[in-house]
PDB file of C-alpha atoms and ligand atoms in Angstrom:
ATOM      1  CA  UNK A 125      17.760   4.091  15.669  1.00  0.00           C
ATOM      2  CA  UNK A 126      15.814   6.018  13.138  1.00  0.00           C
ATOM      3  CA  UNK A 127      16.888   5.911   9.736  1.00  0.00           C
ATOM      4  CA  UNK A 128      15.794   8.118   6.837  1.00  0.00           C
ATOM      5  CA  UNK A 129      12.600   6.945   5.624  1.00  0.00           C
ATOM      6  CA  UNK A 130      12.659   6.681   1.663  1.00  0.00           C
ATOM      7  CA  UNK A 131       9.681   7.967  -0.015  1.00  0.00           C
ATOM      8  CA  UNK A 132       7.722   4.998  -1.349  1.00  0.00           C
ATOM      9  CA  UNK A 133       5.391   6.036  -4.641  1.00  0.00           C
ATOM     10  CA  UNK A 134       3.017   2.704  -4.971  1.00  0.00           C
ATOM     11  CA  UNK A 135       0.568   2.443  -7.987  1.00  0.00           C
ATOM     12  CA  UNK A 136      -2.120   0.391  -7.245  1.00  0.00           C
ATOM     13  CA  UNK A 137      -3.314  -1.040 -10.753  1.00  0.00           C
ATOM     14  CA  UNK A 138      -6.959  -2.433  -9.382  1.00  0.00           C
ATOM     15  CA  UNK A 139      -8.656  -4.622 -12.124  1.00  0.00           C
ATOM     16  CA  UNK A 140      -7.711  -2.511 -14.911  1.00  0.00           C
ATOM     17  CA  UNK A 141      -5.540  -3.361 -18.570  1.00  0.00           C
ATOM     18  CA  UNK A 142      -4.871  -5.872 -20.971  1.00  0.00           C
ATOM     19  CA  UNK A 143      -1.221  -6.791 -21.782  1.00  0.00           C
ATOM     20  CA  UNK A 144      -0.239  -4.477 -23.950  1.00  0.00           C
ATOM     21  CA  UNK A 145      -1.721  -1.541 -22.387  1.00  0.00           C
ATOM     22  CA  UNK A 146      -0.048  -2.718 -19.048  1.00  0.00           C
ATOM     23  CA  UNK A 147       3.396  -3.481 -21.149  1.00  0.00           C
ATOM     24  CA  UNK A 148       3.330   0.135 -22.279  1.00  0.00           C
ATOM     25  CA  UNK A 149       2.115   1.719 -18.922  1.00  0.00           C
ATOM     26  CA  UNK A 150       5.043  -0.025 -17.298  1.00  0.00           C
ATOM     27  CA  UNK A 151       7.766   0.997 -19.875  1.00  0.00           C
ATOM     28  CA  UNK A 152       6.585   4.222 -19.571  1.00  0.00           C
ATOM     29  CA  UNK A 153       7.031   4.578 -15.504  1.00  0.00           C
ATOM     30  CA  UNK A 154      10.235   2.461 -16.474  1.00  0.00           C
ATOM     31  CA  UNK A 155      11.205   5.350 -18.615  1.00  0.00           C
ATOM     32  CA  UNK A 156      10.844   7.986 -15.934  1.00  0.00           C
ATOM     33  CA  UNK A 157      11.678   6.065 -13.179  1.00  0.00           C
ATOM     34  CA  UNK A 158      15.400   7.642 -12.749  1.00  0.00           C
ATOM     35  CA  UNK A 159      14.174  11.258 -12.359  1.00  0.00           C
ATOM     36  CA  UNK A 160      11.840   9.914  -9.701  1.00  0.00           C
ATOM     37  CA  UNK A 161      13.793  10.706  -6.731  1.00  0.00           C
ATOM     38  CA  UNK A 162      11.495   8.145  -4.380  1.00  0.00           C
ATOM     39  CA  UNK A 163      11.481   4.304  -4.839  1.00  0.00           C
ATOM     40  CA  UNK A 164       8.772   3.530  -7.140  1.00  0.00           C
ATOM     41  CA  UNK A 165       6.352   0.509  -6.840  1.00  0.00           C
ATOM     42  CA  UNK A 166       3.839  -0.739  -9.723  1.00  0.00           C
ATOM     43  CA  UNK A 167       1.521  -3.545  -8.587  1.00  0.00           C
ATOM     44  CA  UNK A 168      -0.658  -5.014 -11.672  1.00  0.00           C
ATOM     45  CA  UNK A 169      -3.508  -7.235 -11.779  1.00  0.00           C
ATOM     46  CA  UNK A 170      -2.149 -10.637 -11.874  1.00  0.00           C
ATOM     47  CA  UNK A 171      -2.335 -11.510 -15.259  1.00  0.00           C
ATOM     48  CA  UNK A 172      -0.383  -8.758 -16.399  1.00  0.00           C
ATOM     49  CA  UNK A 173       2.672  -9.824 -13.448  1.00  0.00           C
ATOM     50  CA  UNK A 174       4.610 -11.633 -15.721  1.00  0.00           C
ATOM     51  CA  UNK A 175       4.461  -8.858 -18.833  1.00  0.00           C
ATOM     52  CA  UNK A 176       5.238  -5.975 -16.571  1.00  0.00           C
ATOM     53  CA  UNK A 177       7.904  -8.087 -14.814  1.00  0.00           C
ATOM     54  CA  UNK A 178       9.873  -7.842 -18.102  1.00  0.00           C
ATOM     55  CA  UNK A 179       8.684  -4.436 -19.075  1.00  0.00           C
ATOM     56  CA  UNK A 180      10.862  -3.490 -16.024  1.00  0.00           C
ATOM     57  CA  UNK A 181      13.292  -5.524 -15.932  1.00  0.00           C
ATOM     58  CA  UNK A 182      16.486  -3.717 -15.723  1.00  0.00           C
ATOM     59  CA  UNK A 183      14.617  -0.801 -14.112  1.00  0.00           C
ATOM     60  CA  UNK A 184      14.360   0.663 -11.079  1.00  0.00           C
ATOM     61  CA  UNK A 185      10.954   0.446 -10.301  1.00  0.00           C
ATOM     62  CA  UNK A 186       9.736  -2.374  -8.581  1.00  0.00           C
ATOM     63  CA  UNK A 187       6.957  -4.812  -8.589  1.00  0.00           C
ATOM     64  CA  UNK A 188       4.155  -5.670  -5.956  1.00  0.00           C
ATOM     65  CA  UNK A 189       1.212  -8.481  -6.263  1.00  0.00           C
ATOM     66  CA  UNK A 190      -2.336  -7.024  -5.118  1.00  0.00           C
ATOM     67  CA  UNK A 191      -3.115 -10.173  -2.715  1.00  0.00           C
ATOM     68  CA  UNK A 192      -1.801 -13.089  -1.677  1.00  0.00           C
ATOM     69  CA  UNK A 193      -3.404 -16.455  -0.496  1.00  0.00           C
ATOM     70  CA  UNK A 194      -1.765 -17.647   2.900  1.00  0.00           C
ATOM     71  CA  UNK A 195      -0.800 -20.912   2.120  1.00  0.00           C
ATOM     72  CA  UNK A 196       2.237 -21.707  -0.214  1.00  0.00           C
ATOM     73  CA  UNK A 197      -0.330 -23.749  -2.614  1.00  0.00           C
ATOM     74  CA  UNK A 198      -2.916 -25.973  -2.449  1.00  0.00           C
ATOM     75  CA  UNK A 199      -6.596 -26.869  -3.315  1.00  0.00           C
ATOM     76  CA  UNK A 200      -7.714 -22.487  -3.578  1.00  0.00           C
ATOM     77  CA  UNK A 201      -8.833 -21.921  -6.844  1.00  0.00           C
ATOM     78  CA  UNK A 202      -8.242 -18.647  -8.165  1.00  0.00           C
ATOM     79  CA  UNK A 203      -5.663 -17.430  -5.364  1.00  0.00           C
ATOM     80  CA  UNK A 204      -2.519 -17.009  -5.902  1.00  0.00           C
ATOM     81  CA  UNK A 205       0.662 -17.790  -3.362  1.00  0.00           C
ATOM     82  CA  UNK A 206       3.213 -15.505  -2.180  1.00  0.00           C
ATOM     83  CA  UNK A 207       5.741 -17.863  -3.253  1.00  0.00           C
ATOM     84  CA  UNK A 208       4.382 -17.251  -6.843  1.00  0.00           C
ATOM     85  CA  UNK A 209       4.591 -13.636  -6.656  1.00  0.00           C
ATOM     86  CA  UNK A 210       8.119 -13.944  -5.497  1.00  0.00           C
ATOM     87  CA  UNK A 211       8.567 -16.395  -8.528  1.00  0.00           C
ATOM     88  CA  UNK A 212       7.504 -14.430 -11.024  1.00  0.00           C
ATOM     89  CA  UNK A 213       9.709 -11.683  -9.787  1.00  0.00           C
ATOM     90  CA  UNK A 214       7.416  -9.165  -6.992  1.00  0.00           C
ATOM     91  CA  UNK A 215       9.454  -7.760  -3.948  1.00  0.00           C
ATOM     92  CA  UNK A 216       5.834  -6.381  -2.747  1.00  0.00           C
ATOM     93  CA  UNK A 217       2.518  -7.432  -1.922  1.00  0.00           C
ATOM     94  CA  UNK A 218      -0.710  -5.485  -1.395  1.00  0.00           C
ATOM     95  CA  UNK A 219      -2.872  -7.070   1.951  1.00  0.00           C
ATOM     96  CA  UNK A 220      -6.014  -5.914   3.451  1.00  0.00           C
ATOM     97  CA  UNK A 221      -7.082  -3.436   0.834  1.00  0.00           C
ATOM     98  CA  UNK A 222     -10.425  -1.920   1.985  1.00  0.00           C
ATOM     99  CA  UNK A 223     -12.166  -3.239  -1.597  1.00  0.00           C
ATOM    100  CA  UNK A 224     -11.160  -6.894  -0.640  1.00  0.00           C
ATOM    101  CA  UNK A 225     -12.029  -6.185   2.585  1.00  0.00           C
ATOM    102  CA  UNK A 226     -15.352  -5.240   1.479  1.00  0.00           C
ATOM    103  CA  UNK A 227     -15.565  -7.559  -1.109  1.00  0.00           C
ATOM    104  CA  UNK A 228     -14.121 -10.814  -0.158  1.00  0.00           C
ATOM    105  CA  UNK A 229     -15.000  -9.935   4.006  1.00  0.00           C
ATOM    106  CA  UNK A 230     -11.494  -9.914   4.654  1.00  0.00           C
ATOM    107  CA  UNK A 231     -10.752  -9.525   8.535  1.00  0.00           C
ATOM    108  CA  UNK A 232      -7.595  -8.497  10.196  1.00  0.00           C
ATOM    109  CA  UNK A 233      -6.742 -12.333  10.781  1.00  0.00           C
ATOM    110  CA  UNK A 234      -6.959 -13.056   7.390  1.00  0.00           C
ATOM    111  CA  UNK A 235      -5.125 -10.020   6.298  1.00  0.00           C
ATOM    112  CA  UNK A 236      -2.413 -10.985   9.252  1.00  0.00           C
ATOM    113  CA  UNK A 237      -2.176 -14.543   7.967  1.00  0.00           C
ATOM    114  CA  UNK A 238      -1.475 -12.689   4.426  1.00  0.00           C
ATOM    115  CA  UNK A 239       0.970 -10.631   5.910  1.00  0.00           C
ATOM    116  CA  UNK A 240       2.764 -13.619   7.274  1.00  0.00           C
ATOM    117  CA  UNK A 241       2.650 -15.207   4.364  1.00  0.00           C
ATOM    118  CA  UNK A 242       4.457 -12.356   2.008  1.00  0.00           C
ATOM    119  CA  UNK A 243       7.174 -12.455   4.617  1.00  0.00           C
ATOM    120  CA  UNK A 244       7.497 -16.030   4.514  1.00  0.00           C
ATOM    121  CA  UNK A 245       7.652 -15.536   0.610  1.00  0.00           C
ATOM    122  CA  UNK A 246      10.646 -12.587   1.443  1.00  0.00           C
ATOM    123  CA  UNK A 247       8.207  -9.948   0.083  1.00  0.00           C
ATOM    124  CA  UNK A 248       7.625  -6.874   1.642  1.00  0.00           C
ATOM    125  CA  UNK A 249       3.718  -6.296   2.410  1.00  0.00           C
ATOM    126  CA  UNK A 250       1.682  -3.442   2.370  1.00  0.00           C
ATOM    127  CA  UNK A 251      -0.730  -3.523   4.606  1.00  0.00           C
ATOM    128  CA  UNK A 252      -4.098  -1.186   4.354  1.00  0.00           C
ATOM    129  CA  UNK A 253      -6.359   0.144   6.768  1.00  0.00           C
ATOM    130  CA  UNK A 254      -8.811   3.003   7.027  1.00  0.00           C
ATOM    131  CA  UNK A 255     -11.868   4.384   8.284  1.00  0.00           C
ATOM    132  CA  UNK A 256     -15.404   4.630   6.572  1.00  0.00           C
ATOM    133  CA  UNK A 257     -16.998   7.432   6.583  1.00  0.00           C
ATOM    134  CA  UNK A 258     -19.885   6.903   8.987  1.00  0.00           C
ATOM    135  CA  UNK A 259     -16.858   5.593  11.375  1.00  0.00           C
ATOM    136  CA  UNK A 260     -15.170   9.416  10.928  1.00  0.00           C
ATOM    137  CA  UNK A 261     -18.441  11.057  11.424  1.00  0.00           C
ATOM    138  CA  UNK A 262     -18.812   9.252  14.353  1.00  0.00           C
ATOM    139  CA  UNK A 263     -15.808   9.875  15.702  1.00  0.00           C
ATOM    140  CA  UNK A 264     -13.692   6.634  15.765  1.00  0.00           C
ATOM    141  CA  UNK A 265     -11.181   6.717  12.841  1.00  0.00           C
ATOM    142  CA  UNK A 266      -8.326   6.541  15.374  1.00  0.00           C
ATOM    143  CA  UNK A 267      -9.876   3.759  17.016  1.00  0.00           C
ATOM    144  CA  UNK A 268     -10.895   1.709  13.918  1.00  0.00           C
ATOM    145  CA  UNK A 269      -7.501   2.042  12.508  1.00  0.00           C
ATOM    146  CA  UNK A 270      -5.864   1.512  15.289  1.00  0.00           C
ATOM    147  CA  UNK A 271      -7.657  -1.570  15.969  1.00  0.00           C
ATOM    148  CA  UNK A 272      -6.588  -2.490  12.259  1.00  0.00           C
ATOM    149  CA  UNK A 273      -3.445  -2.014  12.634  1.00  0.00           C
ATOM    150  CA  UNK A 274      -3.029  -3.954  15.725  1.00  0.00           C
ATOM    151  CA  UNK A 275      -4.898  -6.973  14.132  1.00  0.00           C
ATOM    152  CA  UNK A 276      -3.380  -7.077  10.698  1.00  0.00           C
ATOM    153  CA  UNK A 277       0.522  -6.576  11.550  1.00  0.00           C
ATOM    154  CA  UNK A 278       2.617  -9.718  12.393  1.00  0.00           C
ATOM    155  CA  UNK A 279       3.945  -9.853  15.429  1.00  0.00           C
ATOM    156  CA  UNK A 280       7.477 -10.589  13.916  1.00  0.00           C
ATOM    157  CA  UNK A 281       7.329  -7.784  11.032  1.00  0.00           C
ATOM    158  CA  UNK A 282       9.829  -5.607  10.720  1.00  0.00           C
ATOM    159  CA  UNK A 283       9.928  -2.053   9.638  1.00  0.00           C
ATOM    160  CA  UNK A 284      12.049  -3.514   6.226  1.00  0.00           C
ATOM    161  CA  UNK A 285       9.446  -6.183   5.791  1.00  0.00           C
ATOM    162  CA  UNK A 286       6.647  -4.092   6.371  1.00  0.00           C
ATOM    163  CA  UNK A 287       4.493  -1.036   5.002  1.00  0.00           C
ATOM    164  CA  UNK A 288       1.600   0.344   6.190  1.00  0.00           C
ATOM    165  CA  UNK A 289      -0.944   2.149   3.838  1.00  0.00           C
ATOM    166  CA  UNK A 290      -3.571   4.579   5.976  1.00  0.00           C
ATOM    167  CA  UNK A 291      -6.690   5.127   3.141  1.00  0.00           C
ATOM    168  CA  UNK A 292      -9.938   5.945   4.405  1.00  0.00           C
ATOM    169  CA  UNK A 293     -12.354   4.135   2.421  1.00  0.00           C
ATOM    170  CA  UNK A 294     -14.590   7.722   1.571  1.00  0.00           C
ATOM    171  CA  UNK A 295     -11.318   8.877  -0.152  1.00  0.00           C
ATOM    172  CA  UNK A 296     -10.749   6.099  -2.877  1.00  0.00           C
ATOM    173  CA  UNK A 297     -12.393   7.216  -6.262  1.00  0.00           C
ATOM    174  CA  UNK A 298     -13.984   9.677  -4.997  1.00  0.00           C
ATOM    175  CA  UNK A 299     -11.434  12.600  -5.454  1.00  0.00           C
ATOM    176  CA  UNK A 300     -11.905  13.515  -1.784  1.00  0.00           C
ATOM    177  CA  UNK A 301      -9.284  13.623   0.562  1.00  0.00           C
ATOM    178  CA  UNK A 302      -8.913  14.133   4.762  1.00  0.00           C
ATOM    179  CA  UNK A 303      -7.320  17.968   5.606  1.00  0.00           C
ATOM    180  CA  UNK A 304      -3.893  17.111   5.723  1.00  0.00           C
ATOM    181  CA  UNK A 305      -3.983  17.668   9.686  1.00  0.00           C
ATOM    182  CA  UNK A 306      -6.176  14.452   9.774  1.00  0.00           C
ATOM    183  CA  UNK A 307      -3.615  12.706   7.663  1.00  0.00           C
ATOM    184  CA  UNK A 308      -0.872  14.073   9.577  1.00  0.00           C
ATOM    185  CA  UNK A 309      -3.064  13.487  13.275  1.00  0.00           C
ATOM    186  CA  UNK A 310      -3.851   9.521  12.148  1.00  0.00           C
ATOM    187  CA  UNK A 311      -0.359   8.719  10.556  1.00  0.00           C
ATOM    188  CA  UNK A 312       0.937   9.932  14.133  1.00  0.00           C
ATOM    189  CA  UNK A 313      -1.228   8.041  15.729  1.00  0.00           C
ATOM    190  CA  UNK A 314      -0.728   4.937  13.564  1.00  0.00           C
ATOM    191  CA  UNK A 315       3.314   5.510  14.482  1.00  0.00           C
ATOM    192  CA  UNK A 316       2.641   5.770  18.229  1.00  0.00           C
ATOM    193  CA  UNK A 317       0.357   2.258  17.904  1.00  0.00           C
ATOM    194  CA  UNK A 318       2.746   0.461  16.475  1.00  0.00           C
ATOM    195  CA  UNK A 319       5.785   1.748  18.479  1.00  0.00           C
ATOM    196  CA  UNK A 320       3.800   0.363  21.725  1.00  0.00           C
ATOM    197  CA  UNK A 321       3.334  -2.695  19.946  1.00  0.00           C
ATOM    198  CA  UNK A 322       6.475  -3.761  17.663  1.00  0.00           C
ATOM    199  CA  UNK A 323       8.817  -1.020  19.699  1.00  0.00           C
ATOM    200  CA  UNK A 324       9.939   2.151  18.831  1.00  0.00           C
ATOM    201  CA  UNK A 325      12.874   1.120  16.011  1.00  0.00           C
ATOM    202  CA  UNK A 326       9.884  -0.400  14.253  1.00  0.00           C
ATOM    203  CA  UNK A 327       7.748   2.716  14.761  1.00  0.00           C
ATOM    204  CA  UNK A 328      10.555   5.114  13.448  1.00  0.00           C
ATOM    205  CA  UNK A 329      11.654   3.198  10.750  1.00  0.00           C
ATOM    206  CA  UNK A 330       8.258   1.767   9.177  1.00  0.00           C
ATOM    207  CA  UNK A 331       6.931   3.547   5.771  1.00  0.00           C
ATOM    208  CA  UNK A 332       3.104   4.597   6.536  1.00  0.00           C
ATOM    209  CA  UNK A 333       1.899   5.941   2.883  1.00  0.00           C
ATOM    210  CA  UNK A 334      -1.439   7.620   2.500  1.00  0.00           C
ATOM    211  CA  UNK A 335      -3.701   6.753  -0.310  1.00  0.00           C
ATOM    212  CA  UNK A 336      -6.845   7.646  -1.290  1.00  0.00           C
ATOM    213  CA  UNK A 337      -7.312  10.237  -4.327  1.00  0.00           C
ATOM    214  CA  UNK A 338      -3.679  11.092  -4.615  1.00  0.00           C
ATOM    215  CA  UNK A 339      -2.982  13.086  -8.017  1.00  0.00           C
ATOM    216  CA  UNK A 340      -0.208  15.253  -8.888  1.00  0.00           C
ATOM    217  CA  UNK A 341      -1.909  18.283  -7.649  1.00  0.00           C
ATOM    218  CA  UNK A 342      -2.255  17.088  -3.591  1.00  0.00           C
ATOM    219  CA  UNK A 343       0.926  14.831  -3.814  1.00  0.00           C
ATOM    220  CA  UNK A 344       3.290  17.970  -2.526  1.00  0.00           C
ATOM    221  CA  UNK A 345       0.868  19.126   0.567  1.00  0.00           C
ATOM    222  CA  UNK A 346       0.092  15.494   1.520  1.00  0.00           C
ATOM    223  CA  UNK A 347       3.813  14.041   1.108  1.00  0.00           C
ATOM    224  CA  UNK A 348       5.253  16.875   3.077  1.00  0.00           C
ATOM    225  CA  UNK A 349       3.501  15.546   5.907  1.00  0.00           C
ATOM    226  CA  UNK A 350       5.825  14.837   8.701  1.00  0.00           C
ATOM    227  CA  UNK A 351       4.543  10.830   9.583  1.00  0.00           C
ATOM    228  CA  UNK A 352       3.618  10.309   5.938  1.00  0.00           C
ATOM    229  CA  UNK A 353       6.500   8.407   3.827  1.00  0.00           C
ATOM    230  CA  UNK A 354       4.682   8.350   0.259  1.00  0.00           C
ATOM    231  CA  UNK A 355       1.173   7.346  -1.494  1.00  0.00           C
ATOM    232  CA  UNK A 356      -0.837   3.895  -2.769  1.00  0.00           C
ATOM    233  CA  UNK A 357      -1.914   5.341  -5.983  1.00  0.00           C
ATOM    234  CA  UNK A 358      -5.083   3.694  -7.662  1.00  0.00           C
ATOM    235  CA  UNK A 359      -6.609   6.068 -10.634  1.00  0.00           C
ATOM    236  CA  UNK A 360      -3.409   8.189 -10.725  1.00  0.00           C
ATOM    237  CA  UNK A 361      -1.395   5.713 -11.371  1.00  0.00           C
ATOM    238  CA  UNK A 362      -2.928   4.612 -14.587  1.00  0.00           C
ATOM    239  CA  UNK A 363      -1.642   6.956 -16.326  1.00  0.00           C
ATOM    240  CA  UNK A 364       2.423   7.145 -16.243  1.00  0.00           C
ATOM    241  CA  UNK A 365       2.235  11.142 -16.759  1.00  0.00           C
ATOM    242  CA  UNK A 366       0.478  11.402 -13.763  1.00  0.00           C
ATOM    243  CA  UNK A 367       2.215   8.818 -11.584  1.00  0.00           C
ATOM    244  CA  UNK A 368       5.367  10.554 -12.292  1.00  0.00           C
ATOM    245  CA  UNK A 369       4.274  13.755 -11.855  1.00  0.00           C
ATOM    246  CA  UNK A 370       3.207  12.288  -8.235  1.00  0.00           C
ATOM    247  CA  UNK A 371       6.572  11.045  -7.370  1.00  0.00           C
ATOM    248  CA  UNK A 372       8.117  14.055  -8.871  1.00  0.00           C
ATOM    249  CA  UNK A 373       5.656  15.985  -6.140  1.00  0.00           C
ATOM    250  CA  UNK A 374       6.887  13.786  -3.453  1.00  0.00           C
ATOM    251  CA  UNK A 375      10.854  14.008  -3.409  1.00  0.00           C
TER     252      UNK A 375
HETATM  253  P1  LIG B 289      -7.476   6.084  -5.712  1.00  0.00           P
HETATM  254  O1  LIG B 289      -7.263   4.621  -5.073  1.00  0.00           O
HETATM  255  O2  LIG B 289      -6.106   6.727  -5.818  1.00  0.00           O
HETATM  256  O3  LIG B 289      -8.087   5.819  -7.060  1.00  0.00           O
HETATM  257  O4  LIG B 289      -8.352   6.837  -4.795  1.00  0.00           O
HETATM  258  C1  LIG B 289      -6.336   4.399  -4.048  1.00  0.00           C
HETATM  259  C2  LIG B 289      -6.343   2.946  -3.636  1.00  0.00           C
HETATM  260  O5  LIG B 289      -7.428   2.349  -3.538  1.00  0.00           O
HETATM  261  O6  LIG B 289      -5.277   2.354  -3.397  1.00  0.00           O
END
């Protein structure tokens, strides 16, 4: 059975802040957070986790890691667990982002494994896919993300345990976005894969949010969308005037 999807408005904090600017950021979404009309989701760099934990505490926005190691601890320097994020008081966790998939050559079995692991921890992952640009000029974004999406969701994930984020890697940064027919066409598509795949109570119910140069001015066109349930925000959602305004776009 298909449920209302909630609107899910995800800021995507990158490598940015020092504690007090990401104390005051988050008391200031905090702050809005009631008028939001969409569930709101902040995830900061790890350092700041514990800070912005408490800056929202009492609040209804809630709080996402940016990546998660698979294992529940061990001998990975510089990773951090699931179990941690869930310790230090994250309901979400960011997996498969296209920068550490570029970065860190993350594959869809790692990003899987990551998945697993947030459910494991009782988090909620978001899991990101998306097309480069020579793959769109050539043709194959359905088939690339598709492909994605296939080999980075859990075979047991449910649609309460599970979002999926759709940014094509041209559109991050660069204040660019797909015609919202594309975003429409490959969030329909990404519904139908999954449907076939994890059946079709997982494919109604499961959030797909778009990301990639979201700002207040494109949140309303691209959150109208019928297959899109709400945004991973990166440079928007640095600045809590601008987040909100997003969120405000999106109810
Ligand atoms: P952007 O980043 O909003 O700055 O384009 C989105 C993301 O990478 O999640």
């Amino acid at each position: 059975m298909a449920t209302p999807r909630v609107m899910l408005i995800a800021g995507n904090w990158k490598m940015n802040g020092l504690v007090d600017d990401g104390r005051t950021l988050a008391q200031a979404v905090a702050a809005g957070a009631s008028e939001a009309g969409c569930e709101l989701l902040v995830c900061p760099p790890a350092g700041l986790l514990s800070t912005v934990a408490a800056a929202l505490s009492g609040s209804a926005v809630a709080l996402g890691g940016q990546d998660c190691h698979p294992e529940v601890s061990g001998a990975h320097t510089g990773d951090i667990s699931a179990e941690m994020l869930s310790d230090i008081g994250c309901g979400f966790v960011i997996v498969g982002h296209s920068e550490r998939r570029a970065d860190h050559g993350e594959s869809d079995d790692l990003v899987r494994a990551k998945a697993e692991a947030a459910h494991r921890a009782g988090l909620t992952a978001v899991i990101c896919v998306g097309e480069t640009e020579a793959e769109r000029d050539a043709g194959q974004a359905d088939a690339v993300v598709g492909k994605q999406v296939l080999g980075s969701v859990p075979e047991n994930a449910t649609a309460a345990n599970t979002v999926i984020a759709y940014e094509p890697v041209w559109a991050i940064g660069t204040g660019r976005t797909p015609t919202p027919e594309d975003v429409q066409a490959i969030h329909s598509h990404m519904r139908n894969v999954v449907s076939e795949r994890h059946g079709g109570e997982f494919g109604a119910n499961v959030r797909l949010l778009y990301g990639g140069s979201v700002k207040p001015g494109n949140a309303t066109e691209l959150m109208g969308l019928e297959d899109v349930d709400g945004a991973l925000v990166g440079g928007a959602s640095l600045v809590a005037e601008d987040f909100l305004a997003i969120a405000a776009n999106s109810g």
